[in-house]
Amino acid sequence: MGGLSWIHWVVVLVIVVLIFGTKKLKNLGSDLGGAVKGFKDGMKDGASGDANAAAPANPQQVTVNKAQDPNTVDVDAKTKS
């Protein structure tokens, strides 16, 4: 018993068609195809958008004076006792 033979696959297919019906299976197939197409289009758009995202047009750097910020913790100054 190394796997399913083609007869087993036919029986499984017949049972699936009896349970769901051909109309639901057709809708499921077209929905799945549309989802795959949308995913591929999104990946294609994302790949072209990564080049723009890596180098923003107006980069801003935020600097904070650490001595005045009460939430800043200098981890080098702490010692474990």
JSON list of N, CA and C in Angstrom, two decimals:
[
{"chain": "A", "resi": 1, "resn": "MET", "atom": "N", "xyz": [0.84, -1.18, 0.00]},
{"chain": "A", "resi": 1, "resn": "MET", "atom": "CA", "xyz": [0.00, 0.00, 0.00]},
{"chain": "A", "resi": 1, "resn": "MET", "atom": "C", "xyz": [0.89, 1.24, 0.00]},
{"chain": "A", "resi": 2, "resn": "GLY", "atom": "N", "xyz": [1.46, 1.55, -1.14]},
{"chain": "A", "resi": 2, "resn": "GLY", "atom": "CA", "xyz": [2.40, 2.66, -1.24]},
{"chain": "A", "resi": 2, "resn": "GLY", "atom": "C", "xyz": [1.74, 4.00, -1.44]},
{"chain": "A", "resi": 3, "resn": "GLY", "atom": "N", "xyz": [0.47, 4.05, -1.67]},
{"chain": "A", "resi": 3, "resn": "GLY", "atom": "CA", "xyz": [-0.19, 5.33, -1.89]},
{"chain": "A", "resi": 3, "resn": "GLY", "atom": "C", "xyz": [-1.56, 5.11, -2.48]},
{"chain": "A", "resi": 4, "resn": "LEU", "atom": "N", "xyz": [-2.15, 6.17, -2.96]},
{"chain": "A", "resi": 4, "resn": "LEU", "atom": "CA", "xyz": [-3.48, 6.06, -3.54]},
{"chain": "A", "resi": 4, "resn": "LEU", "atom": "C", "xyz": [-3.37, 5.83, -5.04]},
{"chain": "A", "resi": 5, "resn": "SER", "atom": "N", "xyz": [-4.09, 4.84, -5.51]},
{"chain": "A", "resi": 5, "resn": "SER", "atom": "CA", "xyz": [-4.10, 4.58, -6.95]},
{"chain": "A", "resi": 5, "resn": "SER", "atom": "C", "xyz": [-5.10, 5.51, -7.62]},
{"chain": "A", "resi": 6, "resn": "TRP", "atom": "N", "xyz": [-5.18, 5.46, -8.92]},
{"chain": "A", "resi": 6, "resn": "TRP", "atom": "CA", "xyz": [-6.09, 6.36, -9.64]},
{"chain": "A", "resi": 6, "resn": "TRP", "atom": "C", "xyz": [-7.53, 6.04, -9.33]},
{"chain": "A", "resi": 7, "resn": "ILE", "atom": "N", "xyz": [-7.83, 4.80, -8.98]},
{"chain": "A", "resi": 7, "resn": "ILE", "atom": "CA", "xyz": [-9.21, 4.41, -8.64]},
{"chain": "A", "resi": 7, "resn": "ILE", "atom": "C", "xyz": [-9.63, 5.09, -7.34]},
{"chain": "A", "resi": 8, "resn": "HIS", "atom": "N", "xyz": [-8.73, 5.15, -6.38]},
{"chain": "A", "resi": 8, "resn": "HIS", "atom": "CA", "xyz": [-9.03, 5.83, -5.13]},
{"chain": "A", "resi": 8, "resn": "HIS", "atom": "C", "xyz": [-9.31, 7.33, -5.37]},
{"chain": "A", "resi": 9, "resn": "TRP", "atom": "N", "xyz": [-8.51, 7.95, -6.24]},
{"chain": "A", "resi": 9, "resn": "TRP", "atom": "CA", "xyz": [-8.71, 9.38, -6.54]},
{"chain": "A", "resi": 9, "resn": "TRP", "atom": "C", "xyz": [-10.05, 9.62, -7.21]},
{"chain": "A", "resi": 10, "resn": "VAL", "atom": "N", "xyz": [-10.48, 8.70, -8.07]},
{"chain": "A", "resi": 10, "resn": "VAL", "atom": "CA", "xyz": [-11.78, 8.84, -8.73]},
{"chain": "A", "resi": 10, "resn": "VAL", "atom": "C", "xyz": [-12.91, 8.75, -7.70]},
{"chain": "A", "resi": 11, "resn": "VAL", "atom": "N", "xyz": [-12.79, 7.81, -6.76]},
{"chain": "A", "resi": 11, "resn": "VAL", "atom": "CA", "xyz": [-13.80, 7.66, -5.72]},
{"chain": "A", "resi": 11, "resn": "VAL", "atom": "C", "xyz": [-13.86, 8.92, -4.86]},
{"chain": "A", "resi": 12, "resn": "VAL", "atom": "N", "xyz": [-12.71, 9.46, -4.49]},
{"chain": "A", "resi": 12, "resn": "VAL", "atom": "CA", "xyz": [-12.67, 10.69, -3.70]},
{"chain": "A", "resi": 12, "resn": "VAL", "atom": "C", "xyz": [-13.31, 11.84, -4.47]},
{"chain": "A", "resi": 13, "resn": "LEU", "atom": "N", "xyz": [-13.01, 11.96, -5.73]},
{"chain": "A", "resi": 13, "resn": "LEU", "atom": "CA", "xyz": [-13.59, 13.02, -6.57]},
{"chain": "A", "resi": 13, "resn": "LEU", "atom": "C", "xyz": [-15.10, 12.89, -6.66]},
{"chain": "A", "resi": 14, "resn": "VAL", "atom": "N", "xyz": [-15.61, 11.69, -6.82]},
{"chain": "A", "resi": 14, "resn": "VAL", "atom": "CA", "xyz": [-17.06, 11.47, -6.90]},
{"chain": "A", "resi": 14, "resn": "VAL", "atom": "C", "xyz": [-17.72, 11.86, -5.57]},
{"chain": "A", "resi": 15, "resn": "ILE", "atom": "N", "xyz": [-17.11, 11.49, -4.46]},
{"chain": "A", "resi": 15, "resn": "ILE", "atom": "CA", "xyz": [-17.67, 11.84, -3.16]},
{"chain": "A", "resi": 15, "resn": "ILE", "atom": "C", "xyz": [-17.69, 13.35, -2.96]},
{"chain": "A", "resi": 16, "resn": "VAL", "atom": "N", "xyz": [-16.62, 14.03, -3.36]},
{"chain": "A", "resi": 16, "resn": "VAL", "atom": "CA", "xyz": [-16.56, 15.50, -3.23]},
{"chain": "A", "resi": 16, "resn": "VAL", "atom": "C", "xyz": [-17.63, 16.15, -4.08]},
{"chain": "A", "resi": 17, "resn": "VAL", "atom": "N", "xyz": [-17.83, 15.66, -5.30]},
{"chain": "A", "resi": 17, "resn": "VAL", "atom": "CA", "xyz": [-18.86, 16.23, -6.18]},
{"chain": "A", "resi": 17, "resn": "VAL", "atom": "C", "xyz": [-20.25, 15.99, -5.59]},
{"chain": "A", "resi": 18, "resn": "LEU", "atom": "N", "xyz": [-20.48, 14.82, -5.01]},
{"chain": "A", "resi": 18, "resn": "LEU", "atom": "CA", "xyz": [-21.77, 14.54, -4.40]},
{"chain": "A", "resi": 18, "resn": "LEU", "atom": "C", "xyz": [-22.03, 15.43, -3.18]},
{"chain": "A", "resi": 19, "resn": "ILE", "atom": "N", "xyz": [-21.01, 15.70, -2.41]},
{"chain": "A", "resi": 19, "resn": "ILE", "atom": "CA", "xyz": [-21.19, 16.52, -1.20]},
{"chain": "A", "resi": 19, "resn": "ILE", "atom": "C", "xyz": [-21.39, 17.99, -1.55]},
{"chain": "A", "resi": 20, "resn": "PHE", "atom": "N", "xyz": [-20.51, 18.54, -2.39]},
{"chain": "A", "resi": 20, "resn": "PHE", "atom": "CA", "xyz": [-20.53, 19.97, -2.65]},
{"chain": "A", "resi": 20, "resn": "PHE", "atom": "C", "xyz": [-21.34, 20.37, -3.88]},
{"chain": "A", "resi": 21, "resn": "GLY", "atom": "N", "xyz": [-21.46, 19.51, -4.84]},
{"chain": "A", "resi": 21, "resn": "GLY", "atom": "CA", "xyz": [-22.15, 19.85, -6.08]},
{"chain": "A", "resi": 21, "resn": "GLY", "atom": "C", "xyz": [-21.21, 20.55, -7.04]},
{"chain": "A", "resi": 22, "resn": "THR", "atom": "N", "xyz": [-21.54, 20.48, -8.31]},
{"chain": "A", "resi": 22, "resn": "THR", "atom": "CA", "xyz": [-20.66, 21.03, -9.33]},
{"chain": "A", "resi": 22, "resn": "THR", "atom": "C", "xyz": [-20.64, 22.56, -9.33]},
{"chain": "A", "resi": 23, "resn": "LYS", "atom": "N", "xyz": [-21.76, 23.19, -8.97]},
{"chain": "A", "resi": 23, "resn": "LYS", "atom": "CA", "xyz": [-21.81, 24.65, -8.99]},
{"chain": "A", "resi": 23, "resn": "LYS", "atom": "C", "xyz": [-20.88, 25.24, -7.92]},
{"chain": "A", "resi": 24, "resn": "LYS", "atom": "N", "xyz": [-20.90, 24.68, -6.72]},
{"chain": "A", "resi": 24, "resn": "LYS", "atom": "CA", "xyz": [-20.02, 25.18, -5.66]},
{"chain": "A", "resi": 24, "resn": "LYS", "atom": "C", "xyz": [-18.56, 24.93, -6.01]},
{"chain": "A", "resi": 25, "resn": "LEU", "atom": "N", "xyz": [-18.27, 23.78, -6.62]},
{"chain": "A", "resi": 25, "resn": "LEU", "atom": "CA", "xyz": [-16.89, 23.49, -7.00]},
{"chain": "A", "resi": 25, "resn": "LEU", "atom": "C", "xyz": [-16.41, 24.45, -8.08]},
{"chain": "A", "resi": 26, "resn": "LYS", "atom": "N", "xyz": [-17.31, 24.80, -9.03]},
{"chain": "A", "resi": 26, "resn": "LYS", "atom": "CA", "xyz": [-16.95, 25.75, -10.08]},
{"chain": "A", "resi": 26, "resn": "LYS", "atom": "C", "xyz": [-16.67, 27.12, -9.47]},
{"chain": "A", "resi": 27, "resn": "ASN", "atom": "N", "xyz": [-17.53, 27.56, -8.53]},
{"chain": "A", "resi": 27, "resn": "ASN", "atom": "CA", "xyz": [-17.31, 28.85, -7.88]},
{"chain": "A", "resi": 27, "resn": "ASN", "atom": "C", "xyz": [-16.02, 28.83, -7.06]},
{"chain": "A", "resi": 28, "resn": "LEU", "atom": "N", "xyz": [-15.76, 27.72, -6.39]},
{"chain": "A", "resi": 28, "resn": "LEU", "atom": "CA", "xyz": [-14.55, 27.60, -5.59]},
{"chain": "A", "resi": 28, "resn": "LEU", "atom": "C", "xyz": [-13.31, 27.70, -6.48]},
{"chain": "A", "resi": 29, "resn": "GLY", "atom": "N", "xyz": [-13.35, 27.04, -7.63]},
{"chain": "A", "resi": 29, "resn": "GLY", "atom": "CA", "xyz": [-12.23, 27.09, -8.55]},
{"chain": "A", "resi": 29, "resn": "GLY", "atom": "C", "xyz": [-11.98, 28.49, -9.08]},
{"chain": "A", "resi": 30, "resn": "SER", "atom": "N", "xyz": [-13.04, 29.20, -9.45]},
{"chain": "A", "resi": 30, "resn": "SER", "atom": "CA", "xyz": [-12.85, 30.55, -9.98]},
{"chain": "A", "resi": 30, "resn": "SER", "atom": "C", "xyz": [-12.41, 31.50, -8.87]},
{"chain": "A", "resi": 31, "resn": "ASP", "atom": "N", "xyz": [-12.91, 31.32, -7.66]},
{"chain": "A", "resi": 31, "resn": "ASP", "atom": "CA", "xyz": [-12.47, 32.16, -6.54]},
{"chain": "A", "resi": 31, "resn": "ASP", "atom": "C", "xyz": [-10.99, 31.92, -6.22]},
{"chain": "A", "resi": 32, "resn": "LEU", "atom": "N", "xyz": [-10.60, 30.66, -6.24]},
{"chain": "A", "resi": 32, "resn": "LEU", "atom": "CA", "xyz": [-9.20, 30.34, -5.97]},
{"chain": "A", "resi": 32, "resn": "LEU", "atom": "C", "xyz": [-8.30, 30.90, -7.06]},
{"chain": "A", "resi": 33, "resn": "GLY", "atom": "N", "xyz": [-8.72, 30.79, -8.30]},
{"chain": "A", "resi": 33, "resn": "GLY", "atom": "CA", "xyz": [-7.94, 31.36, -9.40]},
{"chain": "A", "resi": 33, "resn": "GLY", "atom": "C", "xyz": [-7.80, 32.87, -9.29]},
{"chain": "A", "resi": 34, "resn": "GLY", "atom": "N", "xyz": [-8.89, 33.54, -8.92]},
{"chain": "A", "resi": 34, "resn": "GLY", "atom": "CA", "xyz": [-8.84, 34.99, -8.73]},
{"chain": "A", "resi": 34, "resn": "GLY", "atom": "C", "xyz": [-7.92, 35.38, -7.59]},
{"chain": "A", "resi": 35, "resn": "ALA", "atom": "N", "xyz": [-7.94, 34.59, -6.52]},
{"chain": "A", "resi": 35, "resn": "ALA", "atom": "CA", "xyz": [-7.07, 34.88, -5.37]},
{"chain": "A", "resi": 35, "resn": "ALA", "atom": "C", "xyz": [-5.60, 34.71, -5.74]},
{"chain": "A", "resi": 36, "resn": "VAL", "atom": "N", "xyz": [-5.29, 33.67, -6.50]},
{"chain": "A", "resi": 36, "resn": "VAL", "atom": "CA", "xyz": [-3.91, 33.45, -6.93]},
{"chain": "A", "resi": 36, "resn": "VAL", "atom": "C", "xyz": [-3.45, 34.58, -7.85]},
{"chain": "A", "resi": 37, "resn": "LYS", "atom": "N", "xyz": [-4.32, 35.00, -8.75]},
{"chain": "A", "resi": 37, "resn": "LYS", "atom": "CA", "xyz": [-3.99, 36.10, -9.67]},
{"chain": "A", "resi": 37, "resn": "LYS", "atom": "C", "xyz": [-3.77, 37.39, -8.89]},
{"chain": "A", "resi": 38, "resn": "GLY", "atom": "N", "xyz": [-4.63, 37.67, -7.92]},
{"chain": "A", "resi": 38, "resn": "GLY", "atom": "CA", "xyz": [-4.46, 38.86, -7.09]},
{"chain": "A", "resi": 38, "resn": "GLY", "atom": "C", "xyz": [-3.18, 38.82, -6.29]},
{"chain": "A", "resi": 39, "resn": "PHE", "atom": "N", "xyz": [-2.83, 37.65, -5.78]},
{"chain": "A", "resi": 39, "resn": "PHE", "atom": "CA", "xyz": [-1.60, 37.49, -5.02]},
{"chain": "A", "resi": 39, "resn": "PHE", "atom": "C", "xyz": [-0.38, 37.76, -5.90]},
{"chain": "A", "resi": 40, "resn": "LYS", "atom": "N", "xyz": [-0.40, 37.19, -7.12]},
{"chain": "A", "resi": 40, "resn": "LYS", "atom": "CA", "xyz": [0.72, 37.41, -8.04]},
{"chain": "A", "resi": 40, "resn": "LYS", "atom": "C", "xyz": [0.84, 38.88, -8.42]},
{"chain": "A", "resi": 41, "resn": "ASP", "atom": "N", "xyz": [-0.28, 39.53, -8.67]},
{"chain": "A", "resi": 41, "resn": "ASP", "atom": "CA", "xyz": [-0.25, 40.96, -9.00]},
{"chain": "A", "resi": 41, "resn": "ASP", "atom": "C", "xyz": [0.27, 41.77, -7.82]},
{"chain": "A", "resi": 42, "resn": "GLY", "atom": "N", "xyz": [-0.13, 41.42, -6.61]},
{"chain": "A", "resi": 42, "resn": "GLY", "atom": "CA", "xyz": [0.36, 42.11, -5.42]},
{"chain": "A", "resi": 42, "resn": "GLY", "atom": "C", "xyz": [1.84, 41.93, -5.23]},
{"chain": "A", "resi": 43, "resn": "MET", "atom": "N", "xyz": [2.34, 40.72, -5.48]},
{"chain": "A", "resi": 43, "resn": "MET", "atom": "CA", "xyz": [3.77, 40.48, -5.36]},
{"chain": "A", "resi": 43, "resn": "MET", "atom": "C", "xyz": [4.54, 41.27, -6.41]},
{"chain": "A", "resi": 44, "resn": "LYS", "atom": "N", "xyz": [3.98, 41.37, -7.61]},
{"chain": "A", "resi": 44, "resn": "LYS", "atom": "CA", "xyz": [4.63, 42.12, -8.67]},
{"chain": "A", "resi": 44, "resn": "LYS", "atom": "C", "xyz": [4.67, 43.60, -8.32]},
{"chain": "A", "resi": 45, "resn": "ASP", "atom": "N", "xyz": [3.57, 44.14, -7.79]},
{"chain": "A", "resi": 45, "resn": "ASP", "atom": "CA", "xyz": [3.52, 45.54, -7.38]},
{"chain": "A", "resi": 45, "resn": "ASP", "atom": "C", "xyz": [4.43, 45.78, -6.19]},
{"chain": "A", "resi": 46, "resn": "GLY", "atom": "N", "xyz": [4.49, 44.85, -5.28]},
{"chain": "A", "resi": 46, "resn": "GLY", "atom": "CA", "xyz": [5.34, 44.99, -4.10]},
{"chain": "A", "resi": 46, "resn": "GLY", "atom": "C", "xyz": [6.81, 44.99, -4.46]},
{"chain": "A", "resi": 47, "resn": "ALA", "atom": "N", "xyz": [7.20, 44.20, -5.44]},
{"chain": "A", "resi": 47, "resn": "ALA", "atom": "CA", "xyz": [8.60, 44.14, -5.85]},
{"chain": "A", "resi": 47, "resn": "ALA", "atom": "C", "xyz": [9.02, 45.45, -6.50]},
{"chain": "A", "resi": 48, "resn": "SER", "atom": "N", "xyz": [8.15, 46.08, -7.26]},
{"chain": "A", "resi": 48, "resn": "SER", "atom": "CA", "xyz": [8.51, 47.36, -7.89]},
{"chain": "A", "resi": 48, "resn": "SER", "atom": "C", "xyz": [8.44, 48.49, -6.87]},
{"chain": "A", "resi": 49, "resn": "GLY", "atom": "N", "xyz": [7.63, 48.34, -5.82]},
{"chain": "A", "resi": 49, "resn": "GLY", "atom": "CA", "xyz": [7.52, 49.37, -4.80]},
{"chain": "A", "resi": 49, "resn": "GLY", "atom": "C", "xyz": [8.64, 49.33, -3.78]},
{"chain": "A", "resi": 50, "resn": "ASP", "atom": "N", "xyz": [9.37, 48.20, -3.68]},
{"chain": "A", "resi": 50, "resn": "ASP", "atom": "CA", "xyz": [10.46, 48.10, -2.72]},
{"chain": "A", "resi": 50, "resn": "ASP", "atom": "C", "xyz": [11.60, 49.04, -3.04]},
{"chain": "A", "resi": 51, "resn": "ALA", "atom": "N", "xyz": [11.88, 49.27, -4.31]},
{"chain": "A", "resi": 51, "resn": "ALA", "atom": "CA", "xyz": [12.96, 50.16, -4.69]},
{"chain": "A", "resi": 51, "resn": "ALA", "atom": "C", "xyz": [12.64, 51.58, -4.24]},
{"chain": "A", "resi": 52, "resn": "ASN", "atom": "N", "xyz": [11.38, 51.96, -4.32]},
{"chain": "A", "resi": 52, "resn": "ASN", "atom": "CA", "xyz": [10.99, 53.30, -3.89]},
{"chain": "A", "resi": 52, "resn": "ASN", "atom": "C", "xyz": [10.96, 53.40, -2.37]},
{"chain": "A", "resi": 53, "resn": "ALA", "atom": "N", "xyz": [10.61, 52.32, -1.70]},
{"chain": "A", "resi": 53, "resn": "ALA", "atom": "CA", "xyz": [10.50, 52.34, -0.25]},
{"chain": "A", "resi": 53, "resn": "ALA", "atom": "C", "xyz": [11.88, 52.37, 0.41]},
{"chain": "A", "resi": 54, "resn": "ALA", "atom": "N", "xyz": [12.89, 51.84, -0.25]},
{"chain": "A", "resi": 54, "resn": "ALA", "atom": "CA", "xyz": [14.22, 51.78, 0.33]},
{"chain": "A", "resi": 54, "resn": "ALA", "atom": "C", "xyz": [14.85, 53.17, 0.42]},
{"chain": "A", "resi": 55, "resn": "ALA", "atom": "N", "xyz": [14.56, 54.06, -0.53]},
{"chain": "A", "resi": 55, "resn": "ALA", "atom": "CA", "xyz": [15.14, 55.39, -0.54]},
{"chain": "A", "resi": 55, "resn": "ALA", "atom": "C", "xyz": [14.02, 56.42, -0.56]},
{"chain": "A", "resi": 56, "resn": "PRO", "atom": "N", "xyz": [13.55, 56.87, 0.61]},
{"chain": "A", "resi": 56, "resn": "PRO", "atom": "CA", "xyz": [12.47, 57.85, 0.62]},
{"chain": "A", "resi": 56, "resn": "PRO", "atom": "C", "xyz": [12.93, 59.19, 0.04]},
{"chain": "A", "resi": 57, "resn": "ALA", "atom": "N", "xyz": [11.96, 59.92, -0.50]},
{"chain": "A", "resi": 57, "resn": "ALA", "atom": "CA", "xyz": [12.28, 61.18, -1.16]},
{"chain": "A", "resi": 57, "resn": "ALA", "atom": "C", "xyz": [12.76, 62.22, -0.16]},
{"chain": "A", "resi": 58, "resn": "ASN", "atom": "N", "xyz": [12.19, 62.28, 1.03]},
{"chain": "A", "resi": 58, "resn": "ASN", "atom": "CA", "xyz": [12.55, 63.29, 2.01]},
{"chain": "A", "resi": 58, "resn": "ASN", "atom": "C", "xyz": [12.82, 62.61, 3.36]},
{"chain": "A", "resi": 59, "resn": "PRO", "atom": "N", "xyz": [14.00, 62.04, 3.54]},
{"chain": "A", "resi": 59, "resn": "PRO", "atom": "CA", "xyz": [14.25, 61.34, 4.80]},
{"chain": "A", "resi": 59, "resn": "PRO", "atom": "C", "xyz": [14.39, 62.33, 5.95]},
{"chain": "A", "resi": 60, "resn": "GLN", "atom": "N", "xyz": [13.85, 61.97, 7.08]},
{"chain": "A", "resi": 60, "resn": "GLN", "atom": "CA", "xyz": [13.94, 62.80, 8.27]},
{"chain": "A", "resi": 60, "resn": "GLN", "atom": "C", "xyz": [14.61, 61.99, 9.37]},
{"chain": "A", "resi": 61, "resn": "GLN", "atom": "N", "xyz": [15.53, 62.62, 10.05]},
{"chain": "A", "resi": 61, "resn": "GLN", "atom": "CA", "xyz": [16.22, 61.95, 11.14]},
{"chain": "A", "resi": 61, "resn": "GLN", "atom": "C", "xyz": [15.80, 62.61, 12.44]},
{"chain": "A", "resi": 62, "resn": "VAL", "atom": "N", "xyz": [15.39, 61.80, 13.37]},
{"chain": "A", "resi": 62, "resn": "VAL", "atom": "CA", "xyz": [14.96, 62.31, 14.66]},
{"chain": "A", "resi": 62, "resn": "VAL", "atom": "C", "xyz": [16.10, 62.10, 15.64]},
{"chain": "A", "resi": 63, "resn": "THR", "atom": "N", "xyz": [16.53, 63.19, 16.25]},
{"chain": "A", "resi": 63, "resn": "THR", "atom": "CA", "xyz": [17.57, 63.08, 17.27]},
{"chain": "A", "resi": 63, "resn": "THR", "atom": "C", "xyz": [17.00, 63.59, 18.58]},
{"chain": "A", "resi": 64, "resn": "VAL", "atom": "N", "xyz": [17.33, 62.89, 19.63]},
{"chain": "A", "resi": 64, "resn": "VAL", "atom": "CA", "xyz": [16.84, 63.25, 20.96]},
{"chain": "A", "resi": 64, "resn": "VAL", "atom": "C", "xyz": [18.05, 63.38, 21.87]},
{"chain": "A", "resi": 65, "resn": "ASN", "atom": "N", "xyz": [18.05, 64.41, 22.67]},
{"chain": "A", "resi": 65, "resn": "ASN", "atom": "CA", "xyz": [19.11, 64.57, 23.65]},
{"chain": "A", "resi": 65, "resn": "ASN", "atom": "C", "xyz": [18.86, 63.56, 24.76]},
{"chain": "A", "resi": 66, "resn": "LYS", "atom": "N", "xyz": [19.73, 62.57, 24.87]},
{"chain": "A", "resi": 66, "resn": "LYS", "atom": "CA", "xyz": [19.52, 61.49, 25.82]},
{"chain": "A", "resi": 66, "resn": "LYS", "atom": "C", "xyz": [19.61, 61.95, 27.27]},
{"chain": "A", "resi": 67, "resn": "ALA", "atom": "N", "xyz": [20.35, 63.00, 27.51]},
{"chain": "A", "resi": 67, "resn": "ALA", "atom": "CA", "xyz": [20.49, 63.48, 28.89]},
{"chain": "A", "resi": 67, "resn": "ALA", "atom": "C", "xyz": [19.19, 64.09, 29.39]},
{"chain": "A", "resi": 68, "resn": "GLN", "atom": "N", "xyz": [18.36, 64.63, 28.51]},
{"chain": "A", "resi": 68, "resn": "GLN", "atom": "CA", "xyz": [17.12, 65.27, 28.92]},
{"chain": "A", "resi": 68, "resn": "GLN", "atom": "C", "xyz": [15.93, 64.32, 28.88]},
{"chain": "A", "resi": 69, "resn": "ASP", "atom": "N", "xyz": [16.06, 63.17, 28.25]},
{"chain": "A", "resi": 69, "resn": "ASP", "atom": "CA", "xyz": [14.95, 62.23, 28.12]},
{"chain": "A", "resi": 69, "resn": "ASP", "atom": "C", "xyz": [14.92, 61.31, 29.35]},
{"chain": "A", "resi": 70, "resn": "PRO", "atom": "N", "xyz": [13.87, 61.39, 30.19]},
{"chain": "A", "resi": 70, "resn": "PRO", "atom": "CA", "xyz": [13.84, 60.56, 31.41]},
{"chain": "A", "resi": 70, "resn": "PRO", "atom": "C", "xyz": [13.61, 59.08, 31.11]},
{"chain": "A", "resi": 71, "resn": "ASN", "atom": "N", "xyz": [13.15, 58.72, 29.91]},
{"chain": "A", "resi": 71, "resn": "ASN", "atom": "CA", "xyz": [12.88, 57.32, 29.58]},
{"chain": "A", "resi": 71, "resn": "ASN", "atom": "C", "xyz": [14.10, 56.59, 29.03]},
{"chain": "A", "resi": 72, "resn": "THR", "atom": "N", "xyz": [15.20, 57.31, 28.80]},
{"chain": "A", "resi": 72, "resn": "THR", "atom": "CA", "xyz": [16.38, 56.69, 28.23]},
{"chain": "A", "resi": 72, "resn": "THR", "atom": "C", "xyz": [17.18, 56.01, 29.33]},
{"chain": "A", "resi": 73, "resn": "VAL", "atom": "N", "xyz": [17.58, 54.78, 29.06]},
{"chain": "A", "resi": 73, "resn": "VAL", "atom": "CA", "xyz": [18.40, 54.02, 30.01]},
{"chain": "A", "resi": 73, "resn": "VAL", "atom": "C", "xyz": [19.71, 53.70, 29.33]},
{"chain": "A", "resi": 74, "resn": "ASP", "atom": "N", "xyz": [20.79, 54.07, 29.97]},
{"chain": "A", "resi": 74, "resn": "ASP", "atom": "CA", "xyz": [22.11, 53.76, 29.42]},
{"chain": "A", "resi": 74, "resn": "ASP", "atom": "C", "xyz": [22.52, 52.39, 29.95]},
{"chain": "A", "resi": 75, "resn": "VAL", "atom": "N", "xyz": [22.47, 51.39, 29.09]},
{"chain": "A", "resi": 75, "resn": "VAL", "atom": "CA", "xyz": [22.71, 50.02, 29.54]},
{"chain": "A", "resi": 75, "resn": "VAL", "atom": "C", "xyz": [24.18, 49.79, 29.85]},
{"chain": "A", "resi": 76, "resn": "ASP", "atom": "N", "xyz": [25.10, 50.58, 29.31]},
{"chain": "A", "resi": 76, "resn": "ASP", "atom": "CA", "xyz": [26.50, 50.41, 29.61]},
{"chain": "A", "resi": 76, "resn": "ASP", "atom": "C", "xyz": [26.82, 50.86, 31.04]},
{"chain": "A", "resi": 77, "resn": "ALA", "atom": "N", "xyz": [26.04, 51.79, 31.59]},
{"chain": "A", "resi": 77, "resn": "ALA", "atom": "CA", "xyz": [26.32, 52.32, 32.91]},
{"chain": "A", "resi": 77, "resn": "ALA", "atom": "C", "xyz": [25.81, 51.42, 34.02]},
{"chain": "A", "resi": 78, "resn": "LYS", "atom": "N", "xyz": [24.88, 50.53, 33.73]},
{"chain": "A", "resi": 78, "resn": "LYS", "atom": "CA", "xyz": [24.34, 49.64, 34.75]},
{"chain": "A", "resi": 78, "resn": "LYS", "atom": "C", "xyz": [25.28, 48.47, 34.97]},
{"chain": "A", "resi": 79, "resn": "THR", "atom": "N", "xyz": [25.45, 48.10, 36.21]},
{"chain": "A", "resi": 79, "resn": "THR", "atom": "CA", "xyz": [26.25, 46.91, 36.54]},
{"chain": "A", "resi": 79, "resn": "THR", "atom": "C", "xyz": [25.39, 45.97, 37.36]},
{"chain": "A", "resi": 80, "resn": "LYS", "atom": "N", "xyz": [25.64, 44.72, 37.19]},
{"chain": "A", "resi": 80, "resn": "LYS", "atom": "CA", "xyz": [24.89, 43.70, 37.91]},
{"chain": "A", "resi": 80, "resn": "LYS", "atom": "C", "xyz": [25.61, 43.39, 39.21]},
{"chain": "A", "resi": 81, "resn": "SER", "atom": "N", "xyz": [24.91, 43.50, 40.33]},
{"chain": "A", "resi": 81, "resn": "SER", "atom": "CA", "xyz": [25.58, 43.24, 41.60]},
{"chain": "A", "resi": 81, "resn": "SER", "atom": "C", "xyz": [25.01, 42.05, 42.31]}
]
